[in-house]
Amino acid sequence: MSTPKVFIGVGHWLGGIDPGAVSNNTKEKNLNLSIALACRDVLTRHGISVKMSRTKDEDDKLSDEIKECNAYSPDLAVDIHNNAGGGDGAEAFYHYGGGTSKTLAENILAEIVKVGQNSRGAKVRKNNNGKDYYGFIRETSAPAVIVECAFVDNAQDLKILASEGERKAVGEAIAKGILKTLGVEIQAERGSLYRVQVGAYLLRSNAEAMHKNILTKLLLTFAQAILVCAYIAYLRR
């Protein structure tokens, strides 16, 4: 079987001179890239071949991006954006013909919701000719979607992308939606930590008491072990 291929478009296409939506010094192009890189990392970890439209600020027209995507001949194409207009939540646009494009949009949104974002739904937007409004969806040869993760001009909504860790979580969610569409089993991240917790307390004093109790039991167990070893050594004399 051939290796699945995914093309990730990073809005805005004119990364260097077109910041996309801007609000309080937050530039959409930077959010898009951060999310896209996290998405790429998860896909490559699962053995997916990935090509990105950009990995830094660069001037790249939409037509060039579409040519690059089609030349790569991916199985799926996803263009990552963030919204503006005062709304709330994530949404994904898919090809008006539905099919794999619609499935991809729905799978991605389902994963984004799991990280705490609202969903505005999977949608179709047509132009006056009854075709797809967005060139990325209309002209790419692969099933394609455009994902709008949050509204840059809505401070409350933007909290979902407030930190690098949160942007990473959204990027990973998009990747999981892609993997599900490809039929690839999602693996746990290497180096995951498995924690054992003996309790959680509202009062610090209760937590400290439990800590002291555990240490006391450990010391008693250790002392008992020493006594047993000493006794066995005595019997063998």
PDB file of C-alpha atoms in Angstrom, residues 116-205:
ATOM      1  CA  GLY A 116     -13.468  22.590  24.188  1.00  0.00           C
ATOM      2  CA  GLN A 117     -14.353  24.660  21.123  1.00  0.00           C
ATOM      3  CA  ASN A 118     -17.906  25.238  19.908  1.00  0.00           C
ATOM      4  CA  SER A 119     -18.915  24.062  16.434  1.00  0.00           C
ATOM      5  CA  ARG A 120     -20.661  26.257  13.901  1.00  0.00           C
ATOM      6  CA  GLY A 121     -21.041  23.218  11.703  1.00  0.00           C
ATOM      7  CA  ALA A 122     -19.769  21.804   8.423  1.00  0.00           C
ATOM      8  CA  LYS A 123     -20.921  24.003   5.561  1.00  0.00           C
ATOM      9  CA  VAL A 124     -21.005  24.608   1.827  1.00  0.00           C
ATOM     10  CA  ARG A 125     -20.558  28.053   0.277  1.00  0.00           C
ATOM     11  CA  LYS A 126     -21.305  28.536  -3.420  1.00  0.00           C
ATOM     12  CA  ASN A 127     -20.508  31.324  -5.853  1.00  0.00           C
ATOM     13  CA  ASN A 128     -22.906  32.874  -8.374  1.00  0.00           C
ATOM     14  CA  ASN A 129     -22.204  30.018 -10.803  1.00  0.00           C
ATOM     15  CA  GLY A 130     -23.317  27.391  -8.312  1.00  0.00           C
ATOM     16  CA  LYS A 131     -19.748  26.187  -7.795  1.00  0.00           C
ATOM     17  CA  ASP A 132     -17.669  26.319  -4.642  1.00  0.00           C
ATOM     18  CA  TYR A 133     -16.942  29.884  -3.545  1.00  0.00           C
ATOM     19  CA  TYR A 134     -13.475  29.089  -2.208  1.00  0.00           C
ATOM     20  CA  GLY A 135     -10.771  28.451  -4.794  1.00  0.00           C
ATOM     21  CA  PHE A 136      -8.918  26.051  -2.518  1.00  0.00           C
ATOM     22  CA  ILE A 137     -11.932  23.757  -2.474  1.00  0.00           C
ATOM     23  CA  ARG A 138     -13.064  24.433  -6.039  1.00  0.00           C
ATOM     24  CA  GLU A 139      -9.755  23.955  -7.848  1.00  0.00           C
ATOM     25  CA  THR A 140      -7.846  21.332  -5.887  1.00  0.00           C
ATOM     26  CA  SER A 141      -7.987  17.831  -7.337  1.00  0.00           C
ATOM     27  CA  ALA A 142      -8.112  16.154  -3.923  1.00  0.00           C
ATOM     28  CA  PRO A 143     -11.051  16.221  -1.490  1.00  0.00           C
ATOM     29  CA  ALA A 144     -10.471  19.513   0.301  1.00  0.00           C
ATOM     30  CA  VAL A 145     -11.807  21.526   3.237  1.00  0.00           C
ATOM     31  CA  ILE A 146     -11.182  24.915   4.791  1.00  0.00           C
ATOM     32  CA  VAL A 147     -11.134  24.947   8.595  1.00  0.00           C
ATOM     33  CA  GLU A 148     -11.856  28.138  10.543  1.00  0.00           C
ATOM     34  CA  CYS A 149     -10.708  27.384  14.097  1.00  0.00           C
ATOM     35  CA  ALA A 150     -11.828  30.473  16.044  1.00  0.00           C
ATOM     36  CA  PHE A 151     -12.728  34.159  15.717  1.00  0.00           C
ATOM     37  CA  VAL A 152      -9.706  36.419  16.070  1.00  0.00           C
ATOM     38  CA  ASP A 153     -11.878  39.426  16.931  1.00  0.00           C
ATOM     39  CA  ASN A 154     -13.788  37.646  19.701  1.00  0.00           C
ATOM     40  CA  ALA A 155     -11.656  37.735  22.859  1.00  0.00           C
ATOM     41  CA  GLN A 156     -13.679  34.992  24.542  1.00  0.00           C
ATOM     42  CA  ASP A 157     -13.540  32.682  21.536  1.00  0.00           C
ATOM     43  CA  LEU A 158      -9.845  33.348  21.005  1.00  0.00           C
ATOM     44  CA  LYS A 159      -9.069  31.883  24.435  1.00  0.00           C
ATOM     45  CA  ILE A 160      -9.155  28.462  22.776  1.00  0.00           C
ATOM     46  CA  LEU A 161      -5.887  29.510  21.059  1.00  0.00           C
ATOM     47  CA  ALA A 162      -4.424  31.629  23.857  1.00  0.00           C
ATOM     48  CA  SER A 163      -1.263  29.591  24.420  1.00  0.00           C
ATOM     49  CA  GLU A 164       1.090  27.527  22.300  1.00  0.00           C
ATOM     50  CA  GLY A 165      -0.177  24.429  24.078  1.00  0.00           C
ATOM     51  CA  GLU A 166      -3.782  25.235  23.209  1.00  0.00           C
ATOM     52  CA  ARG A 167      -2.911  25.914  19.577  1.00  0.00           C
ATOM     53  CA  LYS A 168      -1.088  22.586  19.534  1.00  0.00           C
ATOM     54  CA  ALA A 169      -4.211  20.862  20.871  1.00  0.00           C
ATOM     55  CA  VAL A 170      -6.334  22.318  18.060  1.00  0.00           C
ATOM     56  CA  GLY A 171      -3.720  21.304  15.474  1.00  0.00           C
ATOM     57  CA  GLU A 172      -3.681  17.783  16.880  1.00  0.00           C
ATOM     58  CA  ALA A 173      -7.483  17.702  16.747  1.00  0.00           C
ATOM     59  CA  ILE A 174      -7.409  18.581  13.044  1.00  0.00           C
ATOM     60  CA  ALA A 175      -4.840  15.832  12.480  1.00  0.00           C
ATOM     61  CA  LYS A 176      -7.025  13.288  14.260  1.00  0.00           C
ATOM     62  CA  GLY A 177      -9.945  14.222  12.016  1.00  0.00           C
ATOM     63  CA  ILE A 178      -7.707  13.701   8.994  1.00  0.00           C
ATOM     64  CA  LEU A 179      -6.447  10.346  10.292  1.00  0.00           C
ATOM     65  CA  LYS A 180      -9.984   9.170  10.952  1.00  0.00           C
ATOM     66  CA  THR A 181     -10.942  10.072   7.382  1.00  0.00           C
ATOM     67  CA  LEU A 182      -7.931   8.151   6.061  1.00  0.00           C
ATOM     68  CA  GLY A 183      -8.828   5.155   8.210  1.00  0.00           C
ATOM     69  CA  VAL A 184      -5.545   5.353  10.146  1.00  0.00           C
ATOM     70  CA  GLU A 185      -5.609   4.239  13.773  1.00  0.00           C
ATOM     71  CA  ILE A 186      -4.663   7.044  16.145  1.00  0.00           C
ATOM     72  CA  GLN A 187      -1.704   6.159  18.356  1.00  0.00           C
ATOM     73  CA  ALA A 188      -0.859   7.507  21.779  1.00  0.00           C
ATOM     74  CA  GLU A 189       1.948  10.055  21.743  1.00  0.00           C
ATOM     75  CA  ARG A 190       5.314   8.566  22.558  1.00  0.00           C
ATOM     76  CA  GLY A 191       6.666   9.501  25.931  1.00  0.00           C
ATOM     77  CA  SER A 192       3.223   9.814  27.507  1.00  0.00           C
ATOM     78  CA  LEU A 193       3.227   9.903  31.289  1.00  0.00           C
ATOM     79  CA  TYR A 194       1.038   7.590  33.348  1.00  0.00           C
ATOM     80  CA  ARG A 195       0.331   9.040  36.776  1.00  0.00           C
ATOM     81  CA  VAL A 196      -0.815   7.394  40.012  1.00  0.00           C
ATOM     82  CA  GLN A 197      -2.702   9.732  42.340  1.00  0.00           C
ATOM     83  CA  VAL A 198      -3.722   8.790  45.879  1.00  0.00           C
ATOM     84  CA  GLY A 199      -6.034  11.727  46.431  1.00  0.00           C
ATOM     85  CA  ALA A 200      -7.048  15.295  45.648  1.00  0.00           C
ATOM     86  CA  TYR A 201      -7.965  17.738  48.404  1.00  0.00           C
ATOM     87  CA  LEU A 202      -9.439  21.200  48.677  1.00  0.00           C
ATOM     88  CA  LEU A 203      -7.486  21.885  51.892  1.00  0.00           C
ATOM     89  CA  ARG A 204      -3.692  21.925  51.877  1.00  0.00           C
ATOM     90  CA  SER A 205      -3.673  20.574  55.450  1.00  0.00           C
TER      91      SER A 205
END
